[in-house]
mmCIF file of C-alpha atoms in Angstrom:
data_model
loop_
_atom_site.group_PDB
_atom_site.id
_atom_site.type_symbol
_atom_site.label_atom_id
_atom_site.label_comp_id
_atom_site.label_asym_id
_atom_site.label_seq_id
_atom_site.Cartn_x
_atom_site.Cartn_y
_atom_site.Cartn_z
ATOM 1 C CA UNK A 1 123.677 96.463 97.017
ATOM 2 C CA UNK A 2 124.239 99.781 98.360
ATOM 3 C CA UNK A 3 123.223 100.192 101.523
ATOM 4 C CA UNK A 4 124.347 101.657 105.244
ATOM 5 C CA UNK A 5 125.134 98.787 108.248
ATOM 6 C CA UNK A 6 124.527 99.398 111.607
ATOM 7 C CA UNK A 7 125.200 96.600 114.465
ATOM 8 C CA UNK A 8 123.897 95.649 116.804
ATOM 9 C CA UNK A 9 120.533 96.097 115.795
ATOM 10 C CA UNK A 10 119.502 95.678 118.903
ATOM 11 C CA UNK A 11 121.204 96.019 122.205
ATOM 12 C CA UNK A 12 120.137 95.926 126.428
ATOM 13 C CA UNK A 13 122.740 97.297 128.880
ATOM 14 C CA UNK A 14 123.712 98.353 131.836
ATOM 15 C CA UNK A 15 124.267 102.207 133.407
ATOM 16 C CA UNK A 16 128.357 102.661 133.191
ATOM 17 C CA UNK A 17 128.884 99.700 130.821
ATOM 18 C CA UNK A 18 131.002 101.306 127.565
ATOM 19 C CA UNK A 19 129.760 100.397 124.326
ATOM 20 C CA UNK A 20 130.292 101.509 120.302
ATOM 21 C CA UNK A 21 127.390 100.499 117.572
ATOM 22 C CA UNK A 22 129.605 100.341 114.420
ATOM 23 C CA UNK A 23 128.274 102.042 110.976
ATOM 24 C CA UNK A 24 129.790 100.951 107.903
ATOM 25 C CA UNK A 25 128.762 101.964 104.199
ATOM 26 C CA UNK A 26 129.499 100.280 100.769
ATOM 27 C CA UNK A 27 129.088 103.616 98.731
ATOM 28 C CA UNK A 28 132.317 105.361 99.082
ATOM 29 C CA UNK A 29 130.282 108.754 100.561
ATOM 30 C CA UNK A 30 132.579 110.986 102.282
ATOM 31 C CA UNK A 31 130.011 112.538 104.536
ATOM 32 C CA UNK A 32 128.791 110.373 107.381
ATOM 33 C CA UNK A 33 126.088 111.174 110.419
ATOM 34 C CA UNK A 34 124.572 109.709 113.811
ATOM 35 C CA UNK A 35 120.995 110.535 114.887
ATOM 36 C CA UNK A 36 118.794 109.790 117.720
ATOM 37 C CA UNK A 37 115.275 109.296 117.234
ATOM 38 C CA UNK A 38 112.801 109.554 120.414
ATOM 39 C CA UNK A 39 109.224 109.723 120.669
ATOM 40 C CA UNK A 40 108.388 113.394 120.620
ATOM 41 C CA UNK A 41 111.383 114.664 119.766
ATOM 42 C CA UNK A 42 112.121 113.642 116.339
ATOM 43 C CA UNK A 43 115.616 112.957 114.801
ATOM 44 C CA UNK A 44 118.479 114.858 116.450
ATOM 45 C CA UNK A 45 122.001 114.908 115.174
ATOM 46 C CA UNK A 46 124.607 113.371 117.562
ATOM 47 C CA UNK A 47 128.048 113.676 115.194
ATOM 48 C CA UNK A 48 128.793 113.736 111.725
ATOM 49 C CA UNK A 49 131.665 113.509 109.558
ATOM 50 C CA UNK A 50 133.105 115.672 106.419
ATOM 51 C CA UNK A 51 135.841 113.021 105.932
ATOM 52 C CA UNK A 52 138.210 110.598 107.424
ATOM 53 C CA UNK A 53 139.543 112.644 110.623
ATOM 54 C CA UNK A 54 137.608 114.924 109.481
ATOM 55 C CA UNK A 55 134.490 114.891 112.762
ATOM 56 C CA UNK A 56 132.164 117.763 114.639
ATOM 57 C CA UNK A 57 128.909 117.482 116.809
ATOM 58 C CA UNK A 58 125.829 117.875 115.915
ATOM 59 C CA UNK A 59 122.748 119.073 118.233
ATOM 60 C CA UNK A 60 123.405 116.520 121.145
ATOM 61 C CA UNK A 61 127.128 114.988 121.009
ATOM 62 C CA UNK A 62 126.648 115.271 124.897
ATOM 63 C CA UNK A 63 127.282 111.228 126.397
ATOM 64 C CA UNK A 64 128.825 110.133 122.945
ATOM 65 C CA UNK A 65 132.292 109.998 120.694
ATOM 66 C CA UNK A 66 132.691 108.737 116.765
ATOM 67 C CA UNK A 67 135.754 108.133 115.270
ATOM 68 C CA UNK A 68 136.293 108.137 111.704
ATOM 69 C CA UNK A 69 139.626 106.599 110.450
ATOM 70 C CA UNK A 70 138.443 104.646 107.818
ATOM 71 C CA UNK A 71 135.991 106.420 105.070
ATOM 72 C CA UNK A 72 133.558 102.905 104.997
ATOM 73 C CA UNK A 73 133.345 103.352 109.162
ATOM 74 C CA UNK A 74 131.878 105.557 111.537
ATOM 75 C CA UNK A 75 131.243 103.908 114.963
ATOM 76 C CA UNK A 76 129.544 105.659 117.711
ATOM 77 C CA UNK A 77 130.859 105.449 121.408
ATOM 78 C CA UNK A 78 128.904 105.782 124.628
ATOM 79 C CA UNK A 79 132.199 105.564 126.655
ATOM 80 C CA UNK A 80 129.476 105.522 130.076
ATOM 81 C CA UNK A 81 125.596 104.891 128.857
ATOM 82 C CA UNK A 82 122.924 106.610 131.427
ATOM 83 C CA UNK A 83 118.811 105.615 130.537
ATOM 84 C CA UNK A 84 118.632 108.795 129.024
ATOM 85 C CA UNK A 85 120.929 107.668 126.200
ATOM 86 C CA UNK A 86 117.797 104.841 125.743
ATOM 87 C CA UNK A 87 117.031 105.735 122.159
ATOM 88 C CA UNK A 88 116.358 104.690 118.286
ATOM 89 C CA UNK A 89 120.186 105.400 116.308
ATOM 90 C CA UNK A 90 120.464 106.159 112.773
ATOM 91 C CA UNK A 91 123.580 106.124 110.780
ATOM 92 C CA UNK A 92 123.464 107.942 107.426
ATOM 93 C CA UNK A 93 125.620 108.697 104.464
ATOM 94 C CA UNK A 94 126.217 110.494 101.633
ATOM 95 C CA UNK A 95 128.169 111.792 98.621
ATOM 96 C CA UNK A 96 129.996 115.613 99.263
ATOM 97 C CA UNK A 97 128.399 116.444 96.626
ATOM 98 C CA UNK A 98 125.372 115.385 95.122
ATOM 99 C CA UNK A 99 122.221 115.798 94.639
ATOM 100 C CA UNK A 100 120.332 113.095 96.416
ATOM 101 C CA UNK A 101 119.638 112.713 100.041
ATOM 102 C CA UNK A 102 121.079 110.509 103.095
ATOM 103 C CA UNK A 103 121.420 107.348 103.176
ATOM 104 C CA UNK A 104 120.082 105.975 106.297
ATOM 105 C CA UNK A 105 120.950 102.891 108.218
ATOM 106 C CA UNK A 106 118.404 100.702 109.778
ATOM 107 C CA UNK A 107 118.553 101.400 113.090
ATOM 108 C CA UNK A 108 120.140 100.364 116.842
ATOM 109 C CA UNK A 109 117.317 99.998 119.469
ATOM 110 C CA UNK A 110 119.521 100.928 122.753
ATOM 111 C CA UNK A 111 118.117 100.182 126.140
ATOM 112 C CA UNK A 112 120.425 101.259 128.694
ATOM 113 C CA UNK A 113 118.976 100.202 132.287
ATOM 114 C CA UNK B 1 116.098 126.360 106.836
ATOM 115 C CA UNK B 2 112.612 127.138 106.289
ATOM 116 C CA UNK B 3 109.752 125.471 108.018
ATOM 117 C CA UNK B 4 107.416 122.955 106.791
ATOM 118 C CA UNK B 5 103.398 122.475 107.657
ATOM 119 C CA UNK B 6 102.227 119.192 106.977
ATOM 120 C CA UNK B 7 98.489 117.931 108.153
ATOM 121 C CA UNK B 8 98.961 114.961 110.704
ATOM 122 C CA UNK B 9 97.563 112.044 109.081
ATOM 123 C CA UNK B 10 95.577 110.896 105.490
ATOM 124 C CA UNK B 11 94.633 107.889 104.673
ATOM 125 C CA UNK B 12 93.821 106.987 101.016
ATOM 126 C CA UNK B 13 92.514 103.398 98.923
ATOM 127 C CA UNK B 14 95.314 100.820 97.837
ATOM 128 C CA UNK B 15 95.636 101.147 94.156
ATOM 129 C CA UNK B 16 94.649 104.556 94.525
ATOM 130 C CA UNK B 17 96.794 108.205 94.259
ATOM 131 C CA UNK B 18 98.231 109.219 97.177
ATOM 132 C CA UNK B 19 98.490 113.407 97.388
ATOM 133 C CA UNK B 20 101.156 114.515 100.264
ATOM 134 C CA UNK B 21 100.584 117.892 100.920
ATOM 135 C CA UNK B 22 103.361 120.423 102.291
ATOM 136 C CA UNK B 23 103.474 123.933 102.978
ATOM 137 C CA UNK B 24 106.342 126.487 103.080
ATOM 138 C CA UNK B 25 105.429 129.705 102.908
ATOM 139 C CA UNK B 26 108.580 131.140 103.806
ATOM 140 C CA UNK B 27 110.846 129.029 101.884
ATOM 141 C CA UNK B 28 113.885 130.853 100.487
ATOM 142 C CA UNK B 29 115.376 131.011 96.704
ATOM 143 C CA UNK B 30 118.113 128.065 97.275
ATOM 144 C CA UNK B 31 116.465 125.821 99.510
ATOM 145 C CA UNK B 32 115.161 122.457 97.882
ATOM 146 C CA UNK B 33 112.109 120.834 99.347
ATOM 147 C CA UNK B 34 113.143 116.990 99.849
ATOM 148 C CA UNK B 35 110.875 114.262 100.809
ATOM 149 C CA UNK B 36 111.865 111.245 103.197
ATOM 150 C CA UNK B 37 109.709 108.578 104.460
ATOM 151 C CA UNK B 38 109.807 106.438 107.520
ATOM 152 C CA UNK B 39 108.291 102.917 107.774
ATOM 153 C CA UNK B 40 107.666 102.094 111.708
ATOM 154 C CA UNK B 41 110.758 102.676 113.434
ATOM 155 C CA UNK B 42 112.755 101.702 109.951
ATOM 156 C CA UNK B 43 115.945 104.472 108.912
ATOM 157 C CA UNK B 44 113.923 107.082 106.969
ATOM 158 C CA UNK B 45 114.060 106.427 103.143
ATOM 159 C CA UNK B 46 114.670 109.241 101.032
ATOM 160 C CA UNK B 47 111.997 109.687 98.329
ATOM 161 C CA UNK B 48 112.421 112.600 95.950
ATOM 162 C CA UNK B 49 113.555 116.287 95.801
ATOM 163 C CA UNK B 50 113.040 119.581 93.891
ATOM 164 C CA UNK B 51 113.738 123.133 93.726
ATOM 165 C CA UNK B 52 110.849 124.602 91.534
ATOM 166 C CA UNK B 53 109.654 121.971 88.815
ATOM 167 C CA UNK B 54 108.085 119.134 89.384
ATOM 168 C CA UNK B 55 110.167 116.024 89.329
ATOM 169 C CA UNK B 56 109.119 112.180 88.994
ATOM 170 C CA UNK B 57 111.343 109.429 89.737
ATOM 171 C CA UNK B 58 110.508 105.709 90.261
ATOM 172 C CA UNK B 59 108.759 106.330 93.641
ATOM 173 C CA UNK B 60 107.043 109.465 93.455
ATOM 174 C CA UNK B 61 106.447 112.828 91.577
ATOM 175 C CA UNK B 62 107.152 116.127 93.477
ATOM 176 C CA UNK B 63 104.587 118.919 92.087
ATOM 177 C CA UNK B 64 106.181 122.637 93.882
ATOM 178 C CA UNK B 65 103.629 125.538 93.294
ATOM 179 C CA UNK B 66 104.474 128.554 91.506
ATOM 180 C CA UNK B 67 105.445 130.758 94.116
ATOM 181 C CA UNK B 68 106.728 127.461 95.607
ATOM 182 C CA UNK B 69 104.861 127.838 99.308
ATOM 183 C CA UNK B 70 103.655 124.758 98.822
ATOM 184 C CA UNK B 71 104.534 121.101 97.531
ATOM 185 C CA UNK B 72 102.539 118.019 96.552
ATOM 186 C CA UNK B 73 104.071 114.445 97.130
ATOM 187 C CA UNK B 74 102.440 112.356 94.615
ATOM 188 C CA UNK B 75 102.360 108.840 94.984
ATOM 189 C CA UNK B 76 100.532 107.359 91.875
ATOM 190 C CA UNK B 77 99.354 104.227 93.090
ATOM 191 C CA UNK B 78 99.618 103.339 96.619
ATOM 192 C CA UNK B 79 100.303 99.810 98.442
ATOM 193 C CA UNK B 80 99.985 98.987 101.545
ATOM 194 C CA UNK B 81 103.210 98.984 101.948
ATOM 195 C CA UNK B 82 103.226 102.865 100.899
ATOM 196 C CA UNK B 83 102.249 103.279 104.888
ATOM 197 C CA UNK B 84 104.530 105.423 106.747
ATOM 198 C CA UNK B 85 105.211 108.756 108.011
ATOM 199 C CA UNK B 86 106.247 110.992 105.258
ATOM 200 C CA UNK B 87 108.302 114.480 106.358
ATOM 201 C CA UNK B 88 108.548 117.130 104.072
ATOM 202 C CA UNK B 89 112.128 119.118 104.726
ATOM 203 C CA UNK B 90 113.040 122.084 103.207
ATOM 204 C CA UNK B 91 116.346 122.815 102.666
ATOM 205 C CA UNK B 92 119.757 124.307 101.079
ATOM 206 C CA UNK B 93 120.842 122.069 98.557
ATOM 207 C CA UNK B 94 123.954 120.220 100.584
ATOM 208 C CA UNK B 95 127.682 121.341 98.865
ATOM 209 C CA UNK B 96 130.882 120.574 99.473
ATOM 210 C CA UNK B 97 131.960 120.952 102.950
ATOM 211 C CA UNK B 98 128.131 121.783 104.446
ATOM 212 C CA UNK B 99 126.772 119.158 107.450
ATOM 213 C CA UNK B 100 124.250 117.659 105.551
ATOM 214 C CA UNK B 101 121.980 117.777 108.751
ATOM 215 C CA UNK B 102 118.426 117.172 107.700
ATOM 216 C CA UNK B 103 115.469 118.798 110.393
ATOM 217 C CA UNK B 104 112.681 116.617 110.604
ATOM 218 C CA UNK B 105 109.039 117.640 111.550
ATOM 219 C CA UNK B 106 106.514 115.558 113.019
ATOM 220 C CA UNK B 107 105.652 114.488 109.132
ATOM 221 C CA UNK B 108 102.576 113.219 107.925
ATOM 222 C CA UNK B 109 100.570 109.828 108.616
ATOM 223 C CA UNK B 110 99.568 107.996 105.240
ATOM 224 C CA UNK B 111 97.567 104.759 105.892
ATOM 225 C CA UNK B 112 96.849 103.206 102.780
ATOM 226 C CA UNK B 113 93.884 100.812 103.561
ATOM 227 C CA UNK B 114 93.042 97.781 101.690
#
């Protein structure tokens, strides 16, 4: 089944403490993306990916890193988590070219105390 | 990309048709109007997509005016578990090398009651 993996799903921490919610997809899409969803804010872009290596930021890559090495993984990295990094993350994924949409994960519910 | 004006909420009968409205009125020649749902706090789903006729896949039919300032998401019969916000995007069709960054609005409420 083709789908988009996030983990953990869900996930309570502390201010300071690092941690990375992995993204992995079965579909062989180049492109890869993070997003933050937050109650009157919508979905924001954090990072996405062209390509293995291949990385840029998106609208708020501010508190975060990704890494791309593989083309299945794209893990996202809160190196020092504040509360205001308390959010709903989506992964999503697609083909370079196509003419579908994103693939989206199911979500990492991140409470950062 | 262009922006999108969707009413807040609808509600419609299970079993019934579901009609999504969207307007862009300033939509350009190459931008596509796509259509993504979200189920409570679930990753958004994408639906369907078109650039001036209508289109029908397994899920939904996309009817685009005309002029194409406005867009109908057409859900033929609804479930229950058709409930969900539904965000109309309007956008250039993604090509090689483009951040396939997708804008979302506040989208429209559907509750399908029983």
């Amino acid at each position: 089944e083709a789908q988009v993996t996030q983990n953990p799903r869900y996930l309570i921490t502390v201010t300071g403490k690092k941690l990375t919610v992995t993204c992995s997809q079965n579909m062989n899409h180049e492109y890869m993306s993070w997003y933050r969803q937050d109650p009157g804010l919508g979905l924001r872009q954090i990072y996405y990916s062209m390509n293995v290596e291949v990385t840029d930021k998106g609208d708020v890559p501010e508190g975060y890193k990704v890494s791309r090495k593989e083309k299945r993984n794209f893990p996202l990295i809160l190196e020092s988590p504040s509360p205001n990094q308390t959010s709903l993350y989506f992964c999503a994924s697609r083909l370079t070219v196509s003419t579908g949409g994103l693939f989206f994960g199911e979500g990492s519910r991140l409470t950062v105390l | 990309d262009a922006k999108t004006t969707q009413p807040p909420s609808m509600d419609c009968a299970e079993g019934r048709a579901a009609n999504l409205p969207c307007n862009h009125s300033t939509i350009s020649g190459n931008e596509y109007v796509y259509w993504y749902r979200q189920i409570h706090s679930q990753g958004p789903q994408y639906i369907i997509h078109g650039l001036k006729n209508n289109e029908t896949n397994e899920m939904a039919s996309l009817i685009i005016t005309e002029d194409r300032k406005s867009s109908t998401l057409i859900l033929p019969h609804a479930t229950l578990r058709d409930t969900a916000v539904y965000y109309c995007i309007v956008r250039v069709a993604n090509r090689a090398g483009a951040n396939s960054k997708l804008t979302f609005g506040k989208g429209i409420t559907l509750s399908v009651r029983p």
